[in-house]
Amino acid sequence: MLIDTIAGPDVRTVVLVEGVSDRVAVETLAARRGRDLTAEGVQVLPMGGITNIGHFLDRFGPAGRGLRLTGLYDHAEEGFVRRGLERAGFGADLSRDALAALGFHVCVADLEDELIRAVGVAGVQEVVAAEGELRSFRLFQRQPAQRGRDTAAQLRRFLGTRSGRKSAYARALVEALDLDQAPRSLDGVLAPG
């Protein structure tokens, strides 16, 4: 299980993310900012879905290894994060601001949406073209389920239509964004603690 992939005693901070594409985005932004997460004792750990957060909090939080924890979560998954942190002893009745103060940052609606807004629809289409997938995206836009949706929504859906695409675009979009426009959630999990 992913929970056993944590590094040895040099790890002081664990960044909990839902999946591999989130890890790619966090690590790519850190590298773009000139940070060496390994040297800093930071490991980005995908949980295989937000519903697993309780296991990770138990293992690495106050009742486990006592490591500093931060994380990303999607807006719709906030309840899982709140309940997990409350059960792990991080407080009660945690507001979104309290979650952020604990190091857990919301992506509205999800990280792909954050990156699309940060890079801009035209910029994302340029990235899609650079990846050699603009023709595929144009065909995707003509599908009945996509007609009538705005281009940002179409792009968000397109990113998740093939295995490995979300991770590839997480890297490409973070590389394409203006660092001054990085999503607050991504910057938040990388803030020193």
mmCIF file of C-alpha atoms in Angstrom:
data_model
loop_
_atom_site.group_PDB
_atom_site.id
_atom_site.type_symbol
_atom_site.label_atom_id
_atom_site.label_comp_id
_atom_site.label_asym_id
_atom_site.label_seq_id
_atom_site.Cartn_x
_atom_site.Cartn_y
_atom_site.Cartn_z
ATOM 1 C CA MET A 1 0.000 0.000 0.000
ATOM 2 C CA LEU A 2 1.108 3.595 -0.630
ATOM 3 C CA ILE A 3 1.151 4.314 3.095
ATOM 4 C CA ASP A 4 4.354 2.294 3.445
ATOM 5 C CA THR A 5 6.287 4.258 0.822
ATOM 6 C CA ILE A 6 7.417 7.022 3.175
ATOM 7 C CA ALA A 7 11.130 7.617 3.335
ATOM 8 C CA GLY A 8 13.283 7.082 6.379
ATOM 9 C CA PRO A 9 14.079 9.241 9.372
ATOM 10 C CA ASP A 10 15.097 12.295 7.314
ATOM 11 C CA VAL A 11 11.468 13.049 6.441
ATOM 12 C CA ARG A 12 10.120 15.827 8.651
ATOM 13 C CA THR A 13 7.135 16.969 6.575
ATOM 14 C CA VAL A 14 4.609 14.957 4.604
ATOM 15 C CA VAL A 15 2.459 16.636 1.966
ATOM 16 C CA LEU A 16 -0.679 14.521 1.587
ATOM 17 C CA VAL A 17 -2.286 14.609 -1.855
ATOM 18 C CA GLU A 18 -5.085 12.600 -3.399
ATOM 19 C CA GLY A 19 -3.217 11.098 -6.326
ATOM 20 C CA VAL A 20 -0.094 10.932 -8.438
ATOM 21 C CA SER A 21 -0.994 13.919 -10.640
ATOM 22 C CA ASP A 22 -1.223 16.114 -7.532
ATOM 23 C CA ARG A 23 2.209 14.912 -6.426
ATOM 24 C CA VAL A 24 3.616 15.720 -9.870
ATOM 25 C CA ALA A 25 2.184 19.254 -9.687
ATOM 26 C CA VAL A 26 3.563 19.913 -6.187
ATOM 27 C CA GLU A 27 7.014 18.536 -7.021
ATOM 28 C CA THR A 28 7.147 20.428 -10.331
ATOM 29 C CA LEU A 29 6.252 23.723 -8.658
ATOM 30 C CA ALA A 30 8.841 23.114 -5.940
ATOM 31 C CA ALA A 31 11.507 22.467 -8.581
ATOM 32 C CA ARG A 32 10.491 25.601 -10.486
ATOM 33 C CA ARG A 33 10.896 27.564 -7.270
ATOM 34 C CA GLY A 34 14.410 26.112 -6.849
ATOM 35 C CA ARG A 35 13.540 23.888 -3.920
ATOM 36 C CA ASP A 36 14.960 20.445 -3.201
ATOM 37 C CA LEU A 37 12.188 18.764 -1.234
ATOM 38 C CA THR A 38 14.280 15.715 -0.387
ATOM 39 C CA ALA A 39 17.059 17.852 1.078
ATOM 40 C CA GLU A 40 14.424 19.774 3.048
ATOM 41 C CA GLY A 41 12.999 16.561 4.505
ATOM 42 C CA VAL A 42 9.703 16.908 2.611
ATOM 43 C CA GLN A 43 7.928 14.006 0.942
ATOM 44 C CA VAL A 44 4.823 14.376 -1.211
ATOM 45 C CA LEU A 45 2.678 11.326 -0.640
ATOM 46 C CA PRO A 46 -0.330 10.340 -2.787
ATOM 47 C CA MET A 47 -3.022 8.699 -0.659
ATOM 48 C CA GLY A 48 -4.872 6.858 -3.432
ATOM 49 C CA GLY A 49 -7.947 9.007 -2.786
ATOM 50 C CA ILE A 50 -9.033 11.399 -0.071
ATOM 51 C CA THR A 51 -11.060 8.757 1.763
ATOM 52 C CA ASN A 52 -7.741 7.281 2.918
ATOM 53 C CA ILE A 53 -6.702 10.430 4.786
ATOM 54 C CA GLY A 54 -7.482 8.977 8.223
ATOM 55 C CA HIS A 55 -4.938 6.187 7.769
ATOM 56 C CA PHE A 56 -2.251 8.668 6.769
ATOM 57 C CA LEU A 57 -3.047 11.036 9.630
ATOM 58 C CA ASP A 58 -2.865 8.116 12.085
ATOM 59 C CA ARG A 59 0.431 6.922 10.670
ATOM 60 C CA PHE A 60 2.251 10.246 10.337
ATOM 61 C CA GLY A 61 0.378 12.689 12.592
ATOM 62 C CA PRO A 62 0.538 13.243 16.356
ATOM 63 C CA ALA A 63 -0.468 9.670 17.261
ATOM 64 C CA GLY A 64 2.022 8.200 14.772
ATOM 65 C CA ARG A 65 5.392 9.580 13.746
ATOM 66 C CA GLY A 66 4.545 13.134 14.783
ATOM 67 C CA LEU A 67 5.568 14.637 11.448
ATOM 68 C CA ARG A 68 4.447 18.007 10.151
ATOM 69 C CA LEU A 69 1.556 17.420 7.759
ATOM 70 C CA THR A 70 0.145 19.533 4.954
ATOM 71 C CA GLY A 71 -2.142 18.631 2.107
ATOM 72 C CA LEU A 72 -4.266 19.434 -0.901
ATOM 73 C CA TYR A 73 -7.903 18.522 -1.264
ATOM 74 C CA ASP A 74 -10.750 19.161 -3.675
ATOM 75 C CA HIS A 75 -13.594 21.429 -2.572
ATOM 76 C CA ALA A 76 -16.124 18.573 -2.705
ATOM 77 C CA GLU A 77 -13.919 16.461 -0.417
ATOM 78 C CA GLU A 78 -13.575 19.012 2.395
ATOM 79 C CA GLY A 79 -15.756 16.981 4.771
ATOM 80 C CA PHE A 80 -13.391 13.993 4.609
ATOM 81 C CA VAL A 81 -10.424 16.220 5.427
ATOM 82 C CA ARG A 82 -12.211 18.026 8.253
ATOM 83 C CA ARG A 83 -13.443 14.806 9.875
ATOM 84 C CA GLY A 84 -10.060 13.120 9.469
ATOM 85 C CA LEU A 85 -8.205 16.007 11.096
ATOM 86 C CA GLU A 86 -10.771 16.255 13.895
ATOM 87 C CA ARG A 87 -10.505 12.511 14.635
ATOM 88 C CA ALA A 88 -6.704 12.773 14.602
ATOM 89 C CA GLY A 89 -6.813 15.467 17.277
ATOM 90 C CA PHE A 90 -6.171 18.606 15.224
ATOM 91 C CA GLY A 91 -9.212 20.456 16.574
ATOM 92 C CA ALA A 92 -12.994 20.532 16.371
ATOM 93 C CA ASP A 93 -15.442 22.333 14.095
ATOM 94 C CA LEU A 94 -12.601 23.238 11.737
ATOM 95 C CA SER A 95 -13.453 25.974 9.237
ATOM 96 C CA ARG A 96 -11.773 26.239 5.847
ATOM 97 C CA ASP A 97 -9.504 28.941 7.305
ATOM 98 C CA ALA A 98 -8.630 26.626 10.205
ATOM 99 C CA LEU A 99 -7.839 23.831 7.743
ATOM 100 C CA ALA A 100 -5.538 26.199 5.845
ATOM 101 C CA ALA A 101 -3.869 27.276 9.099
ATOM 102 C CA LEU A 102 -3.175 23.577 9.735
ATOM 103 C CA GLY A 103 -1.610 23.352 6.254
ATOM 104 C CA PHE A 104 -4.510 21.769 4.348
ATOM 105 C CA HIS A 105 -5.454 23.802 1.289
ATOM 106 C CA VAL A 106 -8.562 23.581 -0.872
ATOM 107 C CA CYS A 107 -8.578 23.356 -4.651
ATOM 108 C CA VAL A 108 -11.736 24.822 -6.150
ATOM 109 C CA ALA A 109 -13.070 22.653 -7.813
ATOM 110 C CA ASP A 110 -9.957 20.491 -8.121
ATOM 111 C CA LEU A 111 -6.286 20.941 -8.976
ATOM 112 C CA GLU A 112 -6.902 20.698 -12.724
ATOM 113 C CA ASP A 113 -9.428 23.531 -12.470
ATOM 114 C CA GLU A 114 -6.934 25.610 -10.465
ATOM 115 C CA LEU A 115 -4.220 25.049 -13.072
ATOM 116 C CA ILE A 116 -6.537 25.851 -15.987
ATOM 117 C CA ARG A 117 -7.480 29.155 -14.337
ATOM 118 C CA ALA A 118 -3.830 29.929 -13.502
ATOM 119 C CA VAL A 119 -2.524 29.218 -17.007
ATOM 120 C CA GLY A 120 -5.644 30.504 -18.783
ATOM 121 C CA VAL A 121 -7.768 28.707 -21.357
ATOM 122 C CA ALA A 122 -5.677 29.949 -24.282
ATOM 123 C CA GLY A 123 -2.462 28.973 -22.505
ATOM 124 C CA VAL A 124 -3.779 25.482 -21.734
ATOM 125 C CA GLN A 125 -4.738 25.024 -25.382
ATOM 126 C CA GLU A 126 -1.176 26.008 -26.323
ATOM 127 C CA VAL A 127 0.110 23.336 -23.918
ATOM 128 C CA VAL A 128 -2.289 20.785 -25.433
ATOM 129 C CA ALA A 129 -0.978 21.723 -28.885
ATOM 130 C CA ALA A 130 2.639 21.415 -27.692
ATOM 131 C CA GLU A 131 1.800 17.941 -26.352
ATOM 132 C CA GLY A 132 0.523 16.988 -29.824
ATOM 133 C CA GLU A 133 -3.065 16.543 -28.677
ATOM 134 C CA LEU A 134 -4.879 19.574 -30.062
ATOM 135 C CA ARG A 135 -6.588 17.511 -32.778
ATOM 136 C CA SER A 136 -7.755 15.008 -30.129
ATOM 137 C CA PHE A 137 -9.050 17.849 -28.005
ATOM 138 C CA ARG A 138 -10.955 19.366 -30.952
ATOM 139 C CA LEU A 139 -12.583 15.965 -31.645
ATOM 140 C CA PHE A 140 -13.406 15.665 -27.935
ATOM 141 C CA GLN A 141 -15.099 19.100 -28.010
ATOM 142 C CA ARG A 142 -17.484 17.874 -30.725
ATOM 143 C CA GLN A 143 -18.791 14.968 -28.660
ATOM 144 C CA PRO A 144 -22.469 15.412 -27.738
ATOM 145 C CA ALA A 145 -21.728 15.494 -23.998
ATOM 146 C CA GLN A 146 -19.262 18.354 -24.500
ATOM 147 C CA ARG A 147 -21.384 20.583 -26.719
ATOM 148 C CA GLY A 148 -22.610 23.630 -24.881
ATOM 149 C CA ARG A 149 -19.952 23.403 -22.178
ATOM 150 C CA ASP A 150 -17.404 26.183 -21.919
ATOM 151 C CA THR A 151 -13.856 25.506 -23.072
ATOM 152 C CA ALA A 152 -12.447 25.481 -19.522
ATOM 153 C CA ALA A 153 -14.894 22.706 -18.530
ATOM 154 C CA GLN A 154 -14.054 20.788 -21.702
ATOM 155 C CA LEU A 155 -10.327 21.066 -20.983
ATOM 156 C CA ARG A 156 -10.811 19.902 -17.400
ATOM 157 C CA ARG A 157 -12.726 16.833 -18.573
ATOM 158 C CA PHE A 158 -10.243 16.150 -21.401
ATOM 159 C CA LEU A 159 -7.354 16.010 -18.924
ATOM 160 C CA GLY A 160 -8.955 13.034 -17.197
ATOM 161 C CA THR A 161 -9.981 10.978 -20.220
ATOM 162 C CA ARG A 162 -6.879 8.833 -20.603
ATOM 163 C CA SER A 163 -4.650 7.052 -18.102
ATOM 164 C CA GLY A 164 -1.565 9.104 -17.317
ATOM 165 C CA ARG A 165 -2.869 12.265 -18.974
ATOM 166 C CA LYS A 166 -3.576 14.082 -15.693
ATOM 167 C CA SER A 167 0.004 13.555 -14.506
ATOM 168 C CA ALA A 168 1.517 14.580 -17.831
ATOM 169 C CA TYR A 169 -0.544 17.751 -17.895
ATOM 170 C CA ALA A 170 0.059 18.479 -14.214
ATOM 171 C CA ARG A 171 3.749 18.763 -15.065
ATOM 172 C CA ALA A 172 3.216 20.605 -18.361
ATOM 173 C CA LEU A 173 0.751 23.121 -16.916
ATOM 174 C CA VAL A 174 2.879 23.896 -13.859
ATOM 175 C CA GLU A 175 5.851 24.364 -16.185
ATOM 176 C CA ALA A 176 3.767 26.723 -18.362
ATOM 177 C CA LEU A 177 2.352 28.910 -15.623
ATOM 178 C CA ASP A 178 3.677 32.286 -14.593
ATOM 179 C CA LEU A 179 5.053 31.663 -11.105
ATOM 180 C CA ASP A 180 3.286 34.782 -9.853
ATOM 181 C CA GLN A 181 0.015 33.116 -10.892
ATOM 182 C CA ALA A 182 0.586 29.761 -9.157
ATOM 183 C CA PRO A 183 -2.563 28.505 -7.439
ATOM 184 C CA ARG A 184 -2.626 29.486 -3.753
ATOM 185 C CA SER A 185 -3.340 25.893 -2.781
ATOM 186 C CA LEU A 186 -0.112 24.675 -4.407
ATOM 187 C CA ASP A 187 1.929 27.474 -2.860
ATOM 188 C CA GLY A 188 0.222 26.825 0.464
ATOM 189 C CA VAL A 189 1.356 23.211 0.803
ATOM 190 C CA LEU A 190 4.903 24.282 0.003
ATOM 191 C CA ALA A 191 4.982 27.060 2.610
ATOM 192 C CA PRO A 192 7.667 26.564 5.250
ATOM 193 C CA GLY A 193 6.316 25.302 8.506
#
